[in-house]
XYZ file of C-alpha atoms in Angstrom:
283
model
C -42.029 127.149 67.781
C -40.020 130.106 68.248
C -41.231 133.457 67.647
C -43.208 131.682 64.127
C -46.518 133.392 63.827
C -49.510 130.919 64.403
C -52.251 132.714 62.360
C -50.534 132.431 58.868
C -52.970 132.967 55.942
C -53.717 129.273 55.744
C -55.365 128.883 59.334
C -56.788 131.718 58.821
C -58.629 130.307 55.698
C -59.296 127.242 57.660
C -61.013 129.327 60.571
C -63.245 131.558 57.949
C -64.138 127.983 56.118
C -65.589 126.877 59.708
C -67.423 129.639 60.627
C -68.408 130.056 57.180
C -69.870 126.186 56.960
C -71.457 126.327 60.747
C -73.329 129.522 60.388
C -74.782 128.779 56.948
C -75.931 125.034 58.299
C -77.352 126.391 61.376
C -79.133 129.350 60.117
C -79.411 128.608 56.573
C -79.834 124.925 55.955
C -81.212 123.648 58.760
C -83.543 126.708 59.581
C -85.262 125.928 56.271
C -85.544 122.746 56.457
C -86.732 122.427 60.055
C -86.873 125.665 61.585
C -84.248 126.305 64.480
C -87.527 126.585 67.254
C -88.921 123.303 66.440
C -88.040 119.780 68.368
C -85.834 118.251 65.489
C -84.572 121.846 64.801
C -83.092 122.149 68.019
C -81.717 118.767 68.232
C -80.024 119.061 65.082
C -78.691 122.655 65.818
C -77.602 120.641 69.024
C -75.643 118.063 68.025
C -74.255 119.766 64.792
C -72.672 122.559 67.536
C -70.965 119.210 69.544
C -69.636 118.670 66.463
C -68.126 121.514 65.466
C -67.550 122.558 69.224
C -65.171 118.899 68.692
C -63.877 120.034 65.322
C -62.264 123.270 66.923
C -61.057 121.863 69.839
C -59.014 119.397 68.445
C -58.093 121.621 65.043
C -56.550 124.201 68.351
C -54.440 121.560 70.157
C -53.415 120.062 66.892
C -52.086 123.649 65.964
C -50.624 124.892 69.804
C -49.201 121.984 70.913
C -45.520 120.946 70.464
C -45.537 117.462 68.014
C -41.907 117.206 70.140
C -38.108 118.184 69.925
C -35.597 116.376 70.988
C -33.808 117.072 74.422
C -30.158 119.130 74.197
C -29.124 116.068 76.360
C -30.415 113.186 74.169
C -27.252 110.726 72.910
C -28.346 107.226 71.554
C -27.181 104.392 74.215
C -25.839 101.613 71.726
C -24.928 99.403 74.612
C -28.291 99.410 76.203
C -29.781 95.853 76.094
C -33.426 97.114 76.431
C -33.544 99.058 72.716
C -30.627 97.100 70.781
C -32.707 98.435 67.746
C -30.820 101.871 66.248
C -31.691 103.637 63.279
C -28.821 104.728 60.781
C -28.058 106.126 58.125
C -28.588 104.972 54.751
C -24.978 105.914 53.559
C -22.169 105.266 55.815
C -24.495 103.162 58.284
C -23.552 106.019 60.897
C -26.548 107.568 63.481
C -28.512 109.630 62.430
C -27.576 112.819 63.483
C -28.164 116.213 62.307
C -26.345 119.088 61.272
C -28.540 121.466 61.070
C -29.739 121.345 65.155
C -26.642 119.747 66.331
C -28.162 117.169 67.732
C -28.521 113.113 67.284
C -32.015 112.461 65.663
C -34.025 110.102 68.082
C -35.862 107.049 66.255
C -38.443 108.340 63.607
C -37.201 111.917 64.222
C -36.913 114.237 61.526
C -35.555 118.010 60.144
C -38.624 120.173 59.233
C -37.103 123.328 57.248
C -40.093 125.298 58.181
C -39.894 124.479 61.350
C -36.050 124.966 61.499
C -35.945 121.767 63.854
C -35.670 118.385 64.573
C -39.352 116.844 65.294
C -40.198 113.525 66.934
C -42.202 111.237 65.061
C -42.410 113.505 62.316
C -45.153 112.777 59.882
C -45.636 116.191 57.702
C -45.213 119.684 58.192
C -48.843 121.186 57.661
C -49.194 124.142 56.613
C -53.352 124.429 57.425
C -52.058 124.712 61.083
C -48.804 126.456 60.858
C -47.455 123.562 62.502
C -45.627 120.146 62.599
C -47.833 117.352 63.233
C -45.933 114.585 65.142
C -45.433 112.947 68.568
C -47.180 114.590 70.969
C -50.403 116.375 68.610
C -50.846 113.450 65.736
C -53.544 112.056 67.540
C -55.229 115.251 67.804
C -54.931 116.187 64.334
C -56.079 112.424 63.427
C -59.282 112.708 65.304
C -59.731 116.398 64.187
C -59.875 115.472 60.479
C -62.487 112.626 61.005
C -64.621 115.481 62.957
C -64.200 117.942 60.387
C -65.043 115.125 57.714
C -67.871 114.265 60.066
C -69.228 118.145 59.992
C -68.891 118.565 56.292
C -70.505 115.641 56.019
C -73.630 116.226 57.969
C -73.577 119.655 56.076
C -74.169 118.355 53.347
C -77.201 116.106 54.584
C -78.587 119.366 55.975
C -77.966 121.399 52.347
C -79.708 118.508 50.342
C -82.791 118.153 52.923
C -83.544 121.988 52.982
C -83.288 121.996 48.517
C -86.187 119.611 49.058
C -88.295 121.182 51.142
C -87.860 124.369 50.289
C -87.091 125.518 46.611
C -88.761 128.473 46.512
C -86.813 129.746 48.802
C -83.538 128.012 48.139
C -83.727 130.092 44.707
C -83.930 133.472 46.474
C -82.113 135.592 48.897
C -80.213 132.278 49.877
C -79.313 131.494 46.824
C -75.224 132.386 47.118
C -75.490 130.492 50.039
C -76.481 127.343 48.545
C -74.201 127.841 45.586
C -71.061 128.881 47.806
C -71.424 125.595 50.454
C -72.098 123.312 47.534
C -68.635 124.559 46.136
C -66.206 124.504 49.060
C -68.508 120.929 50.832
C -68.565 118.950 48.187
C -64.650 118.692 47.211
C -63.807 119.618 50.667
C -65.253 116.389 51.655
C -63.868 114.425 49.268
C -60.308 115.832 50.250
C -61.045 114.984 53.988
C -62.041 111.530 53.311
C -59.214 110.505 51.492
C -56.607 112.363 53.324
C -58.956 110.436 56.817
C -58.645 106.833 54.477
C -55.114 107.652 54.180
C -54.277 108.571 57.635
C -56.321 105.491 58.456
C -53.830 103.532 56.696
C -51.163 104.228 57.965
C -52.128 104.320 61.778
C -52.918 100.883 61.378
C -49.418 99.898 60.172
C -48.034 102.449 62.873
C -46.497 104.337 60.194
C -46.044 108.069 59.671
C -46.243 109.746 56.107
C -42.372 109.399 55.708
C -41.615 106.489 57.296
C -44.686 105.064 54.276
C -42.314 106.366 51.268
C -38.988 105.336 52.777
C -40.948 102.053 53.878
C -41.203 102.155 49.897
C -37.610 102.283 49.245
C -35.960 99.859 51.571
C -38.749 97.507 50.059
C -37.183 98.356 46.615
C -33.927 97.763 47.939
C -34.711 94.698 49.587
C -36.423 92.914 46.613
C -32.999 93.358 44.452
C -31.029 91.520 47.299
C -33.815 88.685 47.530
C -34.729 89.521 51.029
C -38.615 91.163 52.394
C -38.722 94.125 54.090
C -41.310 94.468 57.013
C -42.167 97.997 58.700
C -39.999 98.008 61.985
C -42.863 99.548 63.755
C -45.720 97.546 63.339
C -46.845 95.902 66.104
C -50.028 94.120 64.933
C -53.059 96.346 64.052
C -54.545 96.690 68.375
C -50.877 97.245 69.161
C -50.779 99.868 66.730
C -53.875 102.090 67.428
C -53.125 101.554 71.312
C -49.885 103.195 70.249
C -51.112 106.044 68.261
C -54.667 106.917 69.772
C -53.758 106.088 73.178
C -54.053 103.382 75.996
C -57.640 104.648 76.575
C -60.484 103.602 74.536
C -63.028 105.631 75.502
C -60.487 108.664 75.205
C -59.955 108.645 71.272
C -61.791 110.763 69.896
C -61.533 113.346 72.604
C -59.649 116.315 72.528
C -56.552 115.088 74.387
C -52.849 114.127 73.185
C -52.903 110.835 74.751
C -49.823 109.642 73.617
C -47.505 107.335 75.246
C -43.984 107.712 76.057
C -41.266 110.409 75.744
C -41.219 110.046 71.399
C -37.271 109.225 71.975
C -37.695 105.408 72.077
C -40.471 103.194 70.447
C -40.944 99.686 70.459
C -40.827 97.395 67.624
C -41.338 94.433 66.198
C -37.967 93.184 67.056
C -38.801 94.004 71.073
C -41.671 91.408 70.842
C -39.825 88.976 69.112
C -37.180 89.200 71.507
C -39.639 89.345 74.804
C -41.055 85.668 72.687
C -37.943 84.072 72.842
C -36.970 85.307 76.896
C -40.169 83.446 77.882
C -39.899 80.487 75.915
C -36.578 79.373 76.839
C -37.323 79.898 80.576
C -40.730 77.821 80.959
C-alpha cells in the first residue's frame, strides 16, 4: 500500500468500539448478571473473550494483508488454450488495460482510486480497515464480519439479561454504560447482519460487489438483445464456497487467508463445460 497510514480515524473508531464493547460486556453486563467469579461467569467470560480474540485477529489480518497486486510482468495470453476466456472492455472490445498503472488488468481486477493501484479480485475499498478487500484478504474480511455480528449479539444478550436480574444497579452508576451500549450495539448488529447477509449472497454466487453491479447492467443489455446473462465465475454453491473460503472446511472460520491461486486467473463455468465436453467425447 506504499506509505499510506494504516491507523486512519476510521480504524481508530473501530478499535475503540471493540474495546468498549468488550470491557463493558465483561465488567458490567456479565458481572452484574452472574458475577465474574461464578462458574457461569467464568464460562461466559471465556467464550466472549475467545470470540473477541477471533474478531480482532481476523480484523487485523484483513487490515494488514495486501489484497493482491498485479505483477509488472503480467500480460494476458490470448492464445492459451487452457484459459480461453478473457475480459474485455465494454467499449471497443479491447483487453482491459489500466492507463494509471500502465498494466494489463487480470480478470476481476480493478483500479482503486484510494490505494492508487489495481487490486486483484477487488470487492470494494473499506474505509473501516483503510484497505481494499480483494483476492488475498476477502476470506478473513468475511469471517471478521461474521464474528463481529456474533460478538454484538452475544453482548446484547448479556446486556438484556443483566437488566432483568438487577434493574436497580443498572439505573445507578452504570446507567450511562447501558445507554451507550444499547445505542451502539442495536444499530451495529442490524448493520452487520445486513452486511453479512449481502456477502453471503455474493459468496454463494462467487461474485464481488463490483461484479454484482456490473452483472445488473449486463443482464439489462442481454435482455434487450433477447439473451440470458449468467455470471461466468459461478461454479455452483459448493465450488463457490471452496473458491472464496478455501479448500479446507475446518479452516473456513480461522484467521488465515486460505485463498486459491495467484489471483491472476480464475476458473469459469465455461471451463467446466469444456471439461465435460472433452470427457464425453473421449469416452
